[in-house]
Amino acid sequence: MTSTNSLTATSIQQREQLQRQIWKIADEVRGAVDGWDFKQYILASLFYRFISENFADYIEGGDDSINYASLSDDIITKEIKQDAIKTKGYFIYPSQLFCNVVVNANTNESLNTDLKAIFDAIEGSANGFPSETDIKGLFADFDTTSNRLGNTVADKNKRLAAVLNGVAELDFGDFQENQIDLFGDAYEFLISKYASNAGKSGGEFFTPTNVSKLISQLALHNQKTVNKIYDPAAGSGSLLLQAKKQFDKHIIEDGFYGQEINHTTYNLARMNMFLHNINYDKFEITLGDTLLNPQFKDEKPFDAIVSNPPYSIKWVGSDDTTLINDERYAPAGVLAPKSKADFAFIMHSLSYLSQKGRAAIVTFPGIFYRGGAEQKIRQYLVEHNYVETIISLAPNLFYGTSIAVNIIVLSKNKPDSSVQFIDASELFKKETNNNILTDEHIATIIQAFDNKQDVEHFAKSIEKQTIIDNEYNLAVSSYVETKDTREIIDIKKLNAEITEIVTKIDQLRYQIDAIVAEIES
């Protein structure tokens, strides 16, 4: 218990230090770089420092007599470089290490161009190797020559030096021994600070850590091992990485897969994988439109799928006449509406799910009761017994939106034909401007999901025929009766109290009238 408390205290201390430091750096560049754009410089600098330290540790191999950062670039042979790239996926010369760049950052008059050359060299080192696609373009959003940093080279260098020095001052010792998720915590902190215009784009919302924990636990529940885990709308990779953090490292045997349409978050997701010590040969994140140009056809099926796709975005839908024959969408006999692609992501995930696996997907609640094509797709899912559980969560769990989202859990190996509904809308703790799910809340939901027992006002399993009779409505509120929290009023007691009050008023009136009469006489 003491050890756990100590870890928790260390985590809180490190997280607070990280947030103070990020805000201090923001003060240095405030006014020059828009708040949300500023995140690229912070996160990329964290990444640059991490891979520098990680690479130096690899070269030193635990030999305290070797200090890679102090060595000359000239001693690096072609063989050393090639061996390192085959293992690590990239190469960094001693002079290019973060610690050697930051030491002269304040006085380096060509800092911005030097950094660009270093980033180009790190990315270029992977060319021709299996890691090339994993490394290429990683630093693309760290634009060291951007006019957003200032109009003159001196201004640019001053702000770049401020960011690098700020990240260098984070005194957490070895990155790998940190008690917190540096990158994830920094990203979440930046989103929380710039929530009005950040963390969302076209219906996309960053998945907070506590919701990510729940989704990963649902997808991996009772699975002793899974072949691969996949996120078709990977964002910054937070859902995939929560799965890694929540479970023993051996449970996910063949790695992490994700596809992301946004170039910036695609780069962040790849950085995130490296920062969590997932080697380049254990993850594959690709850039592109999952609905129209899906990747990993040769990698499917996946035993675990986690996802928080954008809510109710437009897509081409029926305007592309070939899509109805796509093996992912064809089974339902209808496409998701052009104005709401939610069920397109769900059908895609179902298509990529293995017979033994489970998919947990965050969804917009309206898809569970609307008519038209969405009702027909629900009909397909219910009649083929793919819906295991629908969970309604509390509002205001996400940054930038107060939507009370749902989670749909899909499975192809259900033991019966009922569908479970869980109303978790009362499970939340208010923290700053948002609500959060605590570990206790998550444990309560997982317990209900596990035992499938009915709990009044919280969880209920419904037979398929009842759902069919209800025109395939899958809204949680249609099956789990909301607890009546209104105060129960005792009418007799209330009436007696009113009678007593009226009597007192009459007595008081009588006394006042008597006093007035006495004065007037």
Coordinates of N, CA and C in Angstrom, one line a residue, residues 75-231:
I75 N 33.5 8.6 -35.6 CA 33.8 7.2 -35.2 C 32.7 6.2 -35.6
I76 N 31.6 6.8 -36.1 CA 30.5 5.9 -36.5 C 30.8 5.3 -37.9
T77 N 30.9 4.0 -37.9 CA 31.1 3.3 -39.1 C 29.8 3.0 -39.8
K78 N 29.9 2.6 -41.1 CA 28.7 2.3 -41.9 C 28.0 1.1 -41.3
E79 N 28.8 0.1 -40.8 CA 28.2 -1.1 -40.2 C 27.5 -0.8 -38.9
I80 N 28.1 0.1 -38.1 CA 27.4 0.5 -36.8 C 26.0 1.1 -37.1
K81 N 26.1 2.0 -38.1 CA 24.9 2.7 -38.5 C 23.8 1.8 -39.0
Q82 N 24.2 0.9 -39.9 CA 23.2 0.0 -40.5 C 22.6 -1.0 -39.4
D83 N 23.4 -1.5 -38.5 CA 22.9 -2.4 -37.5 C 21.9 -1.7 -36.6
A84 N 22.2 -0.4 -36.3 CA 21.4 0.4 -35.4 C 20.0 0.6 -36.0
I85 N 20.0 0.9 -37.3 CA 18.8 1.2 -38.0 C 17.9 0.0 -38.1
K86 N 18.6 -1.2 -38.3 CA 17.8 -2.4 -38.4 C 17.1 -2.7 -37.1
T87 N 17.7 -2.3 -36.0 CA 17.1 -2.6 -34.7 C 16.2 -1.5 -34.2
K88 N 16.6 -0.2 -34.3 CA 15.8 0.9 -33.8 C 14.9 1.5 -34.8
G89 N 15.3 1.3 -36.1 CA 14.4 1.9 -37.1 C 15.0 3.2 -37.6
Y90 N 15.9 3.8 -37.0 CA 16.4 5.2 -37.3 C 17.8 5.3 -36.7
F91 N 18.5 6.4 -37.1 CA 19.9 6.6 -36.6 C 20.0 8.1 -36.2
I92 N 20.7 8.4 -35.1 CA 21.0 9.7 -34.6 C 22.5 9.8 -34.3
Y93 N 23.2 10.7 -35.0 CA 24.6 10.9 -34.7 C 24.8 11.6 -33.3
P94 N 25.9 11.5 -32.6 CA 26.1 12.1 -31.3 C 25.8 13.6 -31.4
S95 N 26.3 14.3 -32.4 CA 26.1 15.8 -32.5 C 24.6 16.1 -32.7
Q96 N 23.8 15.2 -33.1 CA 22.4 15.4 -33.4 C 21.5 15.2 -32.2
L97 N 22.1 14.6 -31.1 CA 21.3 14.3 -30.0 C 20.7 15.6 -29.3
F98 N 19.5 15.4 -28.8 CA 18.8 16.6 -28.1 C 19.7 17.3 -27.2
C99 N 20.4 16.5 -26.3 CA 21.2 17.2 -25.2 C 22.3 18.0 -25.8
N100 N 22.9 17.6 -27.0 CA 23.9 18.4 -27.6 C 23.4 19.6 -28.4
V101 N 22.2 19.6 -28.8 CA 21.6 20.7 -29.5 C 21.1 21.8 -28.5
V102 N 20.5 21.3 -27.4 CA 20.0 22.2 -26.5 C 21.0 23.0 -25.7
V103 N 22.2 22.4 -25.6 CA 23.2 23.1 -24.8 C 23.7 24.4 -25.4
N104 N 23.6 24.5 -26.7 CA 24.0 25.7 -27.4 C 22.8 26.4 -28.1
A105 N 21.6 26.0 -27.7 CA 20.4 26.6 -28.4 C 20.3 28.1 -28.2
N106 N 20.6 28.6 -27.1 CA 20.4 30.1 -26.9 C 21.4 30.9 -27.8
T107 N 22.5 30.4 -28.1 CA 23.5 31.2 -28.9 C 23.7 30.7 -30.3
N108 N 23.0 29.6 -30.7 CA 23.1 29.1 -32.1 C 22.3 30.0 -33.0
E109 N 23.0 30.7 -33.9 CA 22.4 31.6 -34.8 C 21.7 30.9 -36.0
S110 N 22.0 29.6 -36.1 CA 21.3 28.9 -37.2 C 20.5 27.7 -36.6
L111 N 20.0 27.9 -35.4 CA 19.3 26.9 -34.7 C 18.1 26.3 -35.6
N112 N 17.4 27.2 -36.2 CA 16.2 26.7 -36.9 C 16.6 25.8 -38.1
T113 N 17.6 26.2 -38.8 CA 18.0 25.4 -40.0 C 18.7 24.2 -39.6
D114 N 19.5 24.3 -38.5 CA 20.2 23.1 -37.9 C 19.2 22.0 -37.5
L115 N 18.1 22.5 -36.8 CA 17.1 21.5 -36.4 C 16.4 20.8 -37.6
K116 N 16.1 21.7 -38.6 CA 15.5 21.1 -39.8 C 16.4 20.0 -40.4
A117 N 17.7 20.3 -40.5 CA 18.6 19.4 -41.1 C 18.7 18.1 -40.2
I118 N 18.7 18.3 -38.9 CA 18.7 17.1 -38.0 C 17.5 16.2 -38.2
F119 N 16.3 16.9 -38.2 CA 15.1 16.1 -38.4 C 15.1 15.4 -39.8
D120 N 15.5 16.1 -40.8 CA 15.6 15.5 -42.1 C 16.5 14.3 -42.1
A121 N 17.7 14.4 -41.4 CA 18.7 13.3 -41.3 C 18.1 12.1 -40.6
I122 N 17.4 12.4 -39.5 CA 16.9 11.2 -38.7 C 15.8 10.5 -39.6
E123 N 14.9 11.3 -40.2 CA 13.9 10.6 -41.1 C 14.6 9.9 -42.2
G124 N 15.6 10.6 -42.8 CA 16.3 10.0 -44.0 C 17.1 8.8 -43.7
S125 N 17.5 8.6 -42.4 CA 18.3 7.4 -42.0 C 17.6 6.1 -42.3
A126 N 16.3 6.2 -42.3 CA 15.5 5.0 -42.4 C 15.2 4.6 -43.9
N127 N 15.6 5.5 -44.8 CA 15.3 5.3 -46.2 C 15.9 3.9 -46.7
G128 N 15.1 3.1 -47.3 CA 15.6 1.8 -47.8 C 15.5 0.7 -46.8
F129 N 15.1 1.0 -45.6 CA 15.0 0.0 -44.5 C 13.5 -0.3 -44.3
P130 N 13.2 -1.4 -43.6 CA 11.8 -1.7 -43.3 C 11.1 -0.7 -42.5
S131 N 11.8 0.1 -41.8 CA 11.2 1.2 -40.9 C 10.9 2.5 -41.7
E132 N 11.2 2.5 -42.9 CA 11.1 3.8 -43.7 C 9.7 4.4 -43.5
T133 N 8.6 3.6 -43.7 CA 7.3 4.2 -43.7 C 6.9 4.7 -42.3
D134 N 7.5 4.0 -41.3 CA 7.2 4.4 -39.9 C 7.8 5.7 -39.5
I135 N 9.0 6.0 -40.1 CA 9.8 7.2 -39.7 C 9.5 8.4 -40.6
K136 N 9.2 8.1 -41.9 CA 9.1 9.2 -42.8 C 8.0 10.2 -42.4
G137 N 8.4 11.5 -42.4 CA 7.5 12.6 -42.2 C 7.1 12.8 -40.7
L138 N 7.8 12.1 -39.8 CA 7.5 12.2 -38.3 C 7.6 13.7 -37.8
F139 N 8.6 14.4 -38.4 CA 8.8 15.8 -37.9 C 8.1 16.8 -38.8
A140 N 7.3 16.4 -39.7 CA 6.7 17.3 -40.7 C 6.0 18.5 -40.1
D141 N 5.4 18.3 -38.9 CA 4.6 19.4 -38.3 C 5.5 20.3 -37.4
F142 N 6.7 19.9 -37.2 CA 7.7 20.8 -36.4 C 8.4 21.7 -37.4
D143 N 7.7 22.7 -37.9 CA 8.2 23.6 -38.9 C 9.1 24.6 -38.3
T144 N 10.4 24.4 -38.3 CA 11.3 25.3 -37.6 C 11.5 26.6 -38.4
T145 N 11.1 26.7 -39.6 CA 11.3 27.9 -40.4 C 10.0 28.7 -40.5
S146 N 8.9 28.2 -39.9 CA 7.6 28.9 -40.0 C 7.6 30.3 -39.5
N147 N 6.9 31.2 -40.3 CA 6.8 32.6 -39.8 C 6.0 32.7 -38.6
R148 N 5.2 31.7 -38.2 CA 4.5 31.7 -37.0 C 5.4 31.8 -35.8
L149 N 6.7 31.5 -35.9 CA 7.7 31.6 -34.9 C 8.3 33.0 -34.8
G150 N 8.0 33.8 -35.8 CA 8.6 35.1 -35.8 C 9.0 35.5 -37.3
N151 N 9.1 36.8 -37.5 CA 9.4 37.3 -38.8 C 10.9 37.2 -39.2
T152 N 11.8 37.2 -38.1 CA 13.2 37.1 -38.4 C 13.8 35.8 -37.9
V153 N 14.9 35.5 -38.4 CA 15.6 34.3 -38.0 C 15.9 34.3 -36.5
A154 N 16.3 35.5 -36.0 CA 16.6 35.7 -34.6 C 15.3 35.4 -33.7
D155 N 14.1 35.9 -34.2 CA 12.9 35.6 -33.4 C 12.6 34.1 -33.4
K156 N 12.7 33.5 -34.6 CA 12.5 32.1 -34.7 C 13.4 31.3 -33.7
N157 N 14.6 31.6 -33.7 CA 15.6 30.9 -32.9 C 15.3 31.1 -31.4
K158 N 14.9 32.3 -31.1 CA 14.7 32.6 -29.7 C 13.5 31.7 -29.2
R159 N 12.5 31.6 -30.0 CA 11.3 30.8 -29.5 C 11.6 29.3 -29.6
L160 N 12.3 28.9 -30.6 CA 12.7 27.5 -30.6 C 13.6 27.1 -29.4
A161 N 14.5 28.0 -29.1 CA 15.4 27.7 -27.9 C 14.6 27.7 -26.6
A162 N 13.5 28.5 -26.5 CA 12.7 28.5 -25.3 C 12.0 27.2 -25.2
V163 N 11.5 26.7 -26.3 CA 10.8 25.4 -26.3 C 11.7 24.2 -25.9
L164 N 12.9 24.2 -26.6 CA 13.9 23.1 -26.3 C 14.3 23.2 -24.9
N165 N 14.7 24.4 -24.4 CA 15.2 24.5 -23.0 C 14.1 24.1 -22.0
G166 N 12.8 24.5 -22.3 CA 11.7 24.1 -21.4 C 11.6 22.6 -21.3
V167 N 11.6 21.9 -22.4 CA 11.5 20.5 -22.4 C 12.7 19.9 -21.7
A168 N 13.9 20.5 -21.9 CA 15.1 20.0 -21.3 C 15.1 20.1 -19.8
E169 N 14.3 21.1 -19.3 CA 14.3 21.3 -17.8 C 13.3 20.3 -17.1
L170 N 12.6 19.6 -17.9 CA 11.7 18.5 -17.3 C 12.6 17.5 -16.7
D171 N 12.7 17.5 -15.4 CA 13.6 16.6 -14.7 C 13.0 15.4 -14.2
F172 N 12.7 14.4 -15.1 CA 12.1 13.2 -14.7 C 13.1 12.0 -14.8
G173 N 14.4 12.4 -14.8 CA 15.4 11.3 -15.0 C 15.2 10.6 -16.3
D174 N 15.3 9.3 -16.3 CA 15.2 8.5 -17.5 C 13.7 8.6 -17.9
F175 N 13.4 8.9 -19.2 CA 12.1 9.0 -19.7 C 11.3 7.7 -19.4
Q176 N 12.0 6.6 -19.6 CA 11.4 5.3 -19.5 C 11.0 5.0 -18.0
E177 N 11.5 5.7 -17.0 CA 11.2 5.4 -15.7 C 10.2 6.3 -15.1
N178 N 9.6 7.2 -16.0 CA 8.6 8.1 -15.5 C 7.3 7.4 -15.0
Q179 N 6.7 8.0 -14.0 CA 5.5 7.4 -13.5 C 4.3 7.8 -14.3
I180 N 4.4 8.8 -15.2 CA 3.3 9.3 -16.0 C 3.5 9.1 -17.4
D181 N 2.5 9.2 -18.2 CA 2.5 9.1 -19.6 C 2.8 10.5 -20.1
L182 N 4.1 10.8 -20.3 CA 4.6 12.2 -20.6 C 3.8 12.7 -21.8
F183 N 3.9 12.0 -22.9 CA 3.3 12.5 -24.2 C 1.8 12.6 -24.1
G184 N 1.2 11.5 -23.5 CA -0.3 11.5 -23.4 C -0.8 12.6 -22.5
D185 N -0.1 12.7 -21.3 CA -0.5 13.8 -20.4 C -0.3 15.2 -20.9
A186 N 0.9 15.4 -21.6 CA 1.1 16.7 -22.2 C 0.0 17.0 -23.3
Y187 N -0.3 16.0 -24.1 CA -1.3 16.2 -25.1 C -2.7 16.5 -24.5
E188 N -3.1 15.8 -23.5 CA -4.3 16.0 -22.8 C -4.4 17.4 -22.1
F189 N -3.2 17.8 -21.5 CA -3.2 19.1 -20.8 C -3.3 20.2 -21.9
L190 N -2.7 20.1 -23.0 CA -2.8 21.1 -24.0 C -4.2 21.2 -24.6
I191 N -4.8 20.0 -24.7 CA -6.2 20.0 -25.2 C -7.1 20.7 -24.2
S192 N -6.9 20.4 -22.9 CA -7.8 21.0 -21.9 C -7.6 22.5 -21.8
K193 N -6.4 23.0 -22.1 CA -6.2 24.4 -22.1 C -6.7 25.1 -23.3
Y194 N -6.8 24.4 -24.4 CA -7.2 25.1 -25.6 C -8.5 24.4 -26.1
A195 N -9.3 23.9 -25.2 CA -10.5 23.1 -25.5 C -11.5 23.7 -26.5
S196 N -11.6 25.1 -26.4 CA -12.6 25.7 -27.2 C -12.4 25.5 -28.7
N197 N -11.2 25.3 -29.1 CA -10.9 25.1 -30.6 C -10.0 24.0 -30.8
A198 N -9.8 23.1 -29.8 CA -8.8 22.1 -30.0 C -9.4 20.7 -29.7
G199 N -8.8 19.7 -30.1 CA -9.2 18.3 -29.8 C -10.4 17.9 -30.6
K200 N -10.9 18.8 -31.5 CA -12.0 18.4 -32.3 C -11.9 19.0 -33.7
S201 N -12.3 18.3 -34.6 CA -12.3 18.7 -36.0 C -13.2 17.9 -36.8
G202 N -14.3 18.5 -37.3 CA -15.2 17.7 -38.1 C -15.8 16.5 -37.4
G203 N -16.3 16.8 -36.1 CA -16.9 15.7 -35.3 C -15.9 14.8 -34.6
E204 N -14.6 15.1 -34.7 CA -13.6 14.3 -34.0 C -13.4 14.9 -32.6
F205 N -13.3 14.1 -31.6 CA -13.0 14.5 -30.3 C -12.0 13.6 -29.6
F206 N -11.0 14.2 -29.0 CA -9.9 13.4 -28.3 C -10.5 12.6 -27.2
T207 N -10.1 11.3 -27.1 CA -10.7 10.4 -26.1 C -9.9 10.6 -24.8
P208 N -10.5 11.1 -23.8 CA -9.8 11.2 -22.5 C -9.3 9.9 -22.0
T209 N -8.3 10.0 -21.2 CA -7.6 8.8 -20.7 C -8.6 7.8 -20.0
N210 N -9.5 8.4 -19.1 CA -10.4 7.6 -18.4 C -11.4 6.8 -19.3
V211 N -11.9 7.5 -20.3 CA -12.8 6.8 -21.3 C -12.0 5.7 -22.1
S212 N -10.7 6.1 -22.4 CA -9.9 5.1 -23.1 C -9.7 3.8 -22.3
K213 N -9.5 4.0 -21.0 CA -9.3 2.8 -20.1 C -10.5 1.9 -20.2
L214 N -11.7 2.5 -20.2 CA -13.0 1.7 -20.2 C -13.1 1.0 -21.5
I215 N -12.8 1.7 -22.6 CA -13.0 1.0 -24.0 C -12.0 -0.1 -24.1
S216 N -10.7 0.1 -23.7 CA -9.7 -1.0 -23.9 C -10.1 -2.2 -23.0
Q217 N -10.6 -1.9 -21.8 CA -11.0 -3.1 -20.9 C -12.2 -3.8 -21.5
L218 N -13.1 -3.1 -22.1 CA -14.2 -3.8 -22.8 C -13.8 -4.7 -23.9
A219 N -12.9 -4.1 -24.8 CA -12.5 -4.9 -26.0 C -11.6 -6.1 -25.6
L220 N -10.9 -6.0 -24.5 CA -10.0 -7.1 -24.2 C -10.5 -8.0 -23.1
H221 N -11.7 -7.7 -22.6 CA -12.3 -8.4 -21.5 C -12.3 -9.9 -21.7
N222 N -11.7 -10.6 -20.7 CA -11.6 -12.1 -20.6 C -10.9 -12.7 -21.8
Q223 N -10.1 -11.9 -22.5 CA -9.3 -12.5 -23.6 C -7.9 -12.7 -23.1
K224 N -7.4 -13.9 -22.9 CA -6.1 -14.1 -22.4 C -5.0 -13.7 -23.3
T225 N -5.2 -13.8 -24.6 CA -4.3 -13.3 -25.6 C -5.1 -12.8 -26.8
V226 N -4.6 -11.8 -27.5 CA -5.2 -11.4 -28.7 C -4.1 -11.3 -29.8
N227 N -4.5 -11.5 -31.0 CA -3.4 -11.5 -32.1 C -3.0 -10.1 -32.3
K228 N -3.9 -9.2 -32.5 CA -3.6 -7.8 -32.9 C -4.7 -6.9 -32.4
I229 N -4.4 -5.7 -32.1 CA -5.4 -4.7 -31.8 C -5.4 -3.6 -32.8
Y230 N -6.6 -3.1 -33.1 CA -6.8 -2.2 -34.3 C -7.7 -1.0 -33.9
D231 N -7.4 0.2 -34.4 CA -8.2 1.3 -34.3 C -8.4 1.9 -35.7

